[in-house]
Tab-separated table of C-alpha atoms in Angstrom:
chain	number	residue	atom	x	y	z
A	1	MET	CA	0.000	0.000	0.000
A	2	LEU	CA	2.666	2.516	1.052
A	3	GLU	CA	4.891	1.473	-1.851
A	4	LYS	CA	2.086	2.259	-4.317
A	5	MET	CA	1.499	5.659	-2.703
A	6	LEU	CA	5.162	6.519	-3.271
A	7	THR	CA	4.490	6.531	-7.022
A	8	ILE	CA	2.020	9.408	-6.605
A	9	ASN	CA	3.232	12.998	-7.019
A	10	PRO	CA	4.116	14.392	-3.548
A	11	ILE	CA	2.251	17.626	-4.248
A	12	LEU	CA	-0.905	15.661	-5.051
A	13	LEU	CA	-0.436	13.644	-1.850
A	14	ALA	CA	-0.074	16.896	0.087
A	15	LEU	CA	-3.302	18.186	-1.438
A	16	LEU	CA	-5.183	14.990	-0.583
A	17	ALA	CA	-3.808	14.962	2.967
A	18	THR	CA	-4.737	18.584	3.635
A	19	LEU	CA	-8.173	18.054	2.104
A	20	PHE	CA	-8.557	15.369	4.754
A	21	THR	CA	-7.546	17.776	7.530
A	22	TRP	CA	-10.015	20.337	6.145
A	23	PHE	CA	-12.727	17.644	6.026
A	24	MET	CA	-12.113	16.885	9.706
A	25	THR	CA	-12.571	20.585	10.482
A	26	ALA	CA	-15.852	20.527	8.553
A	27	LEU	CA	-16.934	17.358	10.362
A	28	GLY	CA	-16.286	19.006	13.717
A	29	SER	CA	-18.098	22.148	12.595
A	30	ALA	CA	-21.128	19.979	11.770
A	31	MET	CA	-21.579	19.386	15.506
A	32	VAL	CA	-23.374	22.735	15.532
A	33	PHE	CA	-26.377	20.941	13.998
A	34	PHE	CA	-26.636	18.790	17.115
A	35	PHE	CA	-25.517	21.119	19.916
A	36	LYS	CA	-26.254	24.758	20.659
A	37	GLU	CA	-23.939	25.095	23.641
A	38	ILE	CA	-20.555	23.662	24.471
A	39	ASN	CA	-19.458	22.967	28.019
A	40	LYS	CA	-16.637	25.284	29.062
A	41	LYS	CA	-14.594	22.424	30.515
A	42	LEU	CA	-15.017	20.458	27.299
A	43	LEU	CA	-14.031	23.462	25.192
A	44	ASN	CA	-10.896	23.980	27.285
A	45	ALA	CA	-10.043	20.296	26.952
A	46	MET	CA	-10.468	20.518	23.154
A	47	LEU	CA	-8.192	23.535	22.913
A	48	GLY	CA	-5.658	21.881	25.211
A	49	PHE	CA	-5.755	18.730	23.074
A	50	ALA	CA	-5.084	20.773	19.932
A	51	ALA	CA	-2.153	22.471	21.684
A	52	GLY	CA	-0.686	19.124	22.737
A	53	VAL	CA	-0.927	17.709	19.215
A	54	MET	CA	0.775	20.758	17.710
A	55	ILE	CA	3.590	20.781	20.283
A	56	ALA	CA	4.330	17.094	19.703
A	57	ALA	CA	4.101	17.453	15.926
A	58	SER	CA	6.484	20.412	16.029
A	59	PHE	CA	9.231	18.247	17.487
A	60	TRP	CA	8.607	14.665	16.354
A	61	SER	CA	7.419	15.448	12.805
A	62	LEU	CA	9.282	18.658	12.014
A	63	LEU	CA	12.272	19.741	14.114
A	64	SER	CA	13.790	16.314	14.694
A	65	PRO	CA	13.655	15.325	10.984
A	66	ALA	CA	15.041	18.759	10.027
A	67	ILE	CA	18.080	18.258	12.286
A	68	GLU	CA	18.648	14.719	10.980
A	69	MET	CA	18.456	15.851	7.337
A	70	ALA	CA	20.912	18.686	7.902
A	71	GLU	CA	23.391	16.385	9.659
A	72	LYS	CA	23.178	13.797	6.865
A	73	ARG	CA	24.203	16.541	4.439
A	74	GLY	CA	27.237	17.343	6.554
A	75	GLU	CA	25.722	20.566	7.874
A	76	ILE	CA	25.528	21.706	11.492
A	77	GLY	CA	22.161	20.232	12.461
A	78	TRP	CA	20.947	22.966	14.753
A	79	VAL	CA	21.556	25.829	12.285
A	80	PRO	CA	18.606	25.242	9.889
A	81	ALA	CA	16.469	24.157	12.848
A	82	LEU	CA	17.148	27.391	14.713
A	83	VAL	CA	16.922	29.703	11.690
A	84	GLY	CA	13.757	28.084	10.357
A	85	PHE	CA	12.100	27.875	13.783
A	86	LEU	CA	12.658	31.564	14.566
A	87	GLY	CA	11.664	32.502	11.013
A	88	GLY	CA	8.357	30.645	11.355
A	89	GLY	CA	7.625	32.395	14.630
A	90	ALA	CA	8.495	35.794	13.134
A	91	PHE	CA	6.248	35.147	10.123
A	92	LEU	CA	3.248	34.291	12.314
A	93	TYR	CA	3.993	37.311	14.487
A	94	LEU	CA	3.745	39.562	11.414
A	95	LEU	CA	0.521	37.894	10.297
A	96	ASP	CA	-0.829	38.270	13.823
A	97	ARG	CA	-0.082	41.993	13.726
A	98	ILE	CA	-1.631	42.495	10.281
A	99	LEU	CA	-4.637	40.145	9.991
A	100	PRO	CA	-7.687	41.393	11.931
A	101	HIS	CA	-8.833	38.681	14.365
A	102	LEU	CA	-10.345	38.108	17.776
A	103	HIS	CA	-9.511	35.325	20.193
A	104	MET	CA	-12.319	33.449	21.906
A	105	GLY	CA	-13.366	34.800	25.286
A	106	LEU	CA	-12.339	38.386	24.510
A	107	GLU	CA	-14.428	41.468	23.799
A	108	ILE	CA	-14.465	42.941	20.306
A	109	ASP	CA	-12.463	45.990	21.409
A	110	GLU	CA	-9.611	43.565	22.196
A	111	ALA	CA	-9.343	42.438	18.555
A	112	GLU	CA	-5.795	42.249	17.196
A	113	GLY	CA	-4.297	43.195	13.840
A	114	ILE	CA	-5.289	46.093	11.630
A	115	LYS	CA	-8.372	47.833	13.020
A	116	THR	CA	-11.538	47.169	11.012
A	117	HIS	CA	-15.299	47.260	11.419
A	118	LEU	CA	-15.725	43.533	10.782
A	119	GLN	CA	-18.320	41.685	12.803
A	120	ARG	CA	-17.230	39.822	15.926
A	121	SER	CA	-18.104	36.466	14.326
A	122	ILE	CA	-15.849	37.154	11.323
A	123	LEU	CA	-12.985	38.164	13.596
A	124	LEU	CA	-13.379	34.920	15.568
A	125	VAL	CA	-13.200	32.861	12.363
A	126	LEU	CA	-10.132	34.776	11.165
A	127	ALA	CA	-8.352	33.885	14.424
A	128	ILE	CA	-8.824	30.165	13.733
A	129	THR	CA	-7.932	30.634	10.060
A	130	LEU	CA	-4.659	32.241	11.112
A	131	HIS	CA	-3.537	29.205	13.045
A	132	ASN	CA	-4.658	26.737	10.360
A	133	ILE	CA	-2.076	28.173	7.959
A	134	PRO	CA	1.005	26.633	9.662
A	135	GLU	CA	-0.849	23.334	10.126
A	136	GLY	CA	-1.475	23.016	6.387
A	137	PHE	CA	2.038	24.188	5.571
A	138	ALA	CA	3.534	21.599	7.943
A	139	VAL	CA	1.616	18.742	6.332
A	140	GLY	CA	2.547	19.956	2.865
A	141	VAL	CA	6.246	20.168	3.706
A	142	ALA	CA	6.155	16.678	5.255
A	143	PHE	CA	4.858	15.250	1.977
A	144	GLY	CA	7.262	17.403	-0.015
A	145	VAL	CA	10.064	15.427	1.660
A	146	LEU	CA	9.062	12.478	-0.528
A	147	ALA	CA	10.367	14.218	-3.648
A	148	ASN	CA	13.946	13.672	-2.458
A	149	ASN	CA	13.427	10.922	0.103
A	150	PRO	CA	10.803	8.554	-1.354
A	151	THR	CA	10.860	5.990	1.461
A	152	THR	CA	8.028	4.273	3.291
A	153	GLY	CA	9.347	5.726	6.558
A	154	ALA	CA	9.071	9.308	5.288
A	155	LEU	CA	5.623	8.606	3.867
A	156	ALA	CA	4.439	7.017	7.110
A	157	GLY	CA	5.700	10.042	9.049
A	158	ALA	CA	3.833	12.436	6.733
A	159	LEU	CA	0.660	10.352	7.031
A	160	ALA	CA	0.995	10.331	10.823
A	161	LEU	CA	1.298	14.114	10.857
A	162	ALA	CA	-1.757	14.522	8.613
A	163	LEU	CA	-3.724	12.104	10.796
A	164	GLY	CA	-2.701	13.907	13.979
A	165	ILE	CA	-3.595	17.335	12.603
A	166	GLY	CA	-6.875	15.925	11.287
A	167	ILE	CA	-7.788	14.434	14.674
A	168	GLN	CA	-7.248	17.728	16.460
A	169	ASN	CA	-9.145	19.597	13.726
A	170	PHE	CA	-12.358	17.774	14.639
A	171	PRO	CA	-12.776	19.268	18.125
A	172	GLU	CA	-11.329	22.502	16.798
A	173	GLY	CA	-14.093	22.745	14.195
A	174	ALA	CA	-16.704	22.272	16.917
A	175	ALA	CA	-14.913	24.853	19.058
A	176	VAL	CA	-15.413	27.356	16.218
A	177	SER	CA	-18.947	26.685	14.988
A	178	ILE	CA	-20.744	26.151	18.301
A	179	PRO	CA	-19.577	29.453	19.862
A	180	LEU	CA	-20.631	31.168	16.610
A	181	ARG	CA	-24.106	29.749	17.199
A	182	ARG	CA	-24.082	31.545	20.553
A	183	GLU	CA	-23.389	34.737	18.602
A	184	LYS	CA	-26.985	34.419	17.282
A	185	MET	CA	-25.786	32.972	13.978
A	186	SER	CA	-27.878	30.322	12.207
A	187	ARG	CA	-26.668	26.734	12.410
A	188	LEU	CA	-25.954	26.578	8.668
A	189	LYS	CA	-24.023	29.843	8.683
A	190	ALA	CA	-22.041	28.811	11.779
A	191	PHE	CA	-21.157	25.517	10.073
A	192	ASN	CA	-20.083	27.278	6.881
A	193	TYR	CA	-17.870	29.712	8.746
A	194	GLY	CA	-16.385	26.897	10.821
A	195	GLN	CA	-15.437	24.751	7.849
A	196	LEU	CA	-14.182	27.765	5.889
A	197	SER	CA	-11.635	28.395	8.653
A	198	GLY	CA	-9.946	25.164	7.577
A	199	ILE	CA	-9.955	25.733	3.817
A	200	VAL	CA	-6.595	27.515	4.052
A	201	GLU	CA	-4.949	24.191	4.972
A	202	PRO	CA	-5.046	22.681	1.438
A	203	ILE	CA	-3.775	25.991	0.023
A	204	ALA	CA	-0.896	26.210	2.506
A	205	GLY	CA	-0.217	22.488	2.087
A	206	VAL	CA	0.242	22.691	-1.675
A	207	ILE	CA	2.462	25.769	-1.308
A	208	GLY	CA	4.632	23.990	1.287
A	209	ALA	CA	5.009	20.839	-0.801
A	210	TYR	CA	5.747	22.804	-3.971
A	211	LEU	CA	8.439	24.943	-2.325
A	212	VAL	CA	10.453	21.984	-1.035
A	213	PHE	CA	9.784	20.105	-4.279
A	214	ILE	CA	11.521	22.756	-6.378
A	215	ILE	CA	14.087	23.953	-3.800
A	216	GLU	CA	15.427	20.791	-2.135
A	217	PRO	CA	18.045	22.522	0.091
A	218	LEU	CA	15.157	24.478	1.647
A	219	LEU	CA	13.688	21.349	3.243
A	220	PRO	CA	15.240	21.451	6.754
A	221	TYR	CA	14.463	25.156	6.963
A	222	ALA	CA	10.886	24.629	5.777
A	223	LEU	CA	10.262	21.886	8.351
A	224	SER	CA	11.636	24.090	11.131
A	225	PHE	CA	9.721	27.098	9.813
A	226	ALA	CA	6.456	25.158	10.138
A	227	ALA	CA	7.423	24.107	13.677
A	228	GLY	CA	8.122	27.698	14.738
A	229	ALA	CA	4.839	28.899	13.258
A	230	MET	CA	2.873	26.189	15.076
A	231	ILE	CA	4.553	26.837	18.417
A	232	PHE	CA	3.758	30.540	18.038
A	233	VAL	CA	0.071	29.666	17.614
A	234	VAL	CA	0.129	27.317	20.604
A	235	VAL	CA	1.713	29.832	22.981
A	236	GLU	CA	-0.047	32.934	21.670
A	237	GLU	CA	-3.520	31.481	21.210
A	238	LEU	CA	-4.355	27.912	22.151
A	239	ILE	CA	-2.866	27.687	25.634
A	240	PRO	CA	-4.150	31.090	26.846
A	241	GLU	CA	-7.647	30.355	25.500
A	242	SER	CA	-7.698	26.882	27.022
A	243	GLN	CA	-6.800	28.358	30.408
A	244	LEU	CA	-9.660	30.878	30.529
A	245	GLY	CA	-11.742	30.403	33.674
A	246	HIS	CA	-10.923	29.083	37.104
A	247	GLU	CA	-10.833	25.345	36.319
A	248	THR	CA	-7.860	24.592	34.098
A	249	ASP	CA	-7.235	20.928	34.911
A	250	MET	CA	-9.223	19.759	31.870
A	251	SER	CA	-7.203	21.890	29.462
A	252	THR	CA	-3.941	20.648	30.981
A	253	LEU	CA	-5.048	17.020	30.752
A	254	GLY	CA	-6.235	17.665	27.185
A	255	ALA	CA	-2.789	18.995	26.253
A	256	LEU	CA	-1.103	15.935	27.760
A	257	LEU	CA	-3.466	13.619	25.886
A	258	GLY	CA	-2.951	15.495	22.609
A	259	PHE	CA	0.827	15.328	22.969
A	260	ALA	CA	0.661	11.602	23.778
A	261	VAL	CA	-1.598	10.827	20.812
A	262	MET	CA	0.600	12.714	18.338
A	263	MET	CA	3.787	11.232	19.770
A	264	PHE	CA	2.313	7.733	19.474
A	265	LEU	CA	1.197	8.315	15.886
A	266	ASP	CA	4.538	9.707	14.794
A	267	VAL	CA	6.769	7.184	16.578
A	268	ALA	CA	4.583	4.129	15.927
A	269	LEU	CA	3.724	4.925	12.315
A	270	GLY	CA	6.718	7.007	11.243
């Protein structure tokens, strides 16, 4: 099965994988048709789980392979890891300063980015869209590796990353659409906005795969770049939002579970 998949163009594989992660976002967003409210503890646990998955993926699927690739080329392993990691964080910082968005649990006058008159619901969706960009890019880069390293191990690692991101996208989709329902939005509109927040993942995924496909020396930097961008999202958004309120045990346990699940997927499958 894996051997046959290796004959498929890596960019096409990246597109299919990120379409899967988008589909999982849409599936989670569909929970708005069944629930009008979401328990605060459950929401915190979902956000914590997403944070745990992204932290684990940043190391096991991105930074560690980047260091190994650089060392195999005779380079100093930590150089591309450090440069790419800080570059990814800086890129997300700039996007965070430019793109108008609002984090969950905050008032509209606390919106970040360029000041606009967009509705609160749109600003909430843009916040989730912002952090889906590095997720899609990371999956795309992982499949782009196959262009120069077409092994079953590399493919299994990329599939594990896509599966992990997809799993955490399900509760994330629900965490977007159900709060939008509380904003007096119709169920259908809340679902549409929720799933649209994930549509950037296939776009970012194809871009990531294409870049490393045509510029092979960029690969360790691209992997590290994706890791830095994801860690920025985790620290700037997911962890603070998961800790809102007085009871934070569920979000902490969710983060531990998310990390464990992603670590298992990457080590066992990759």
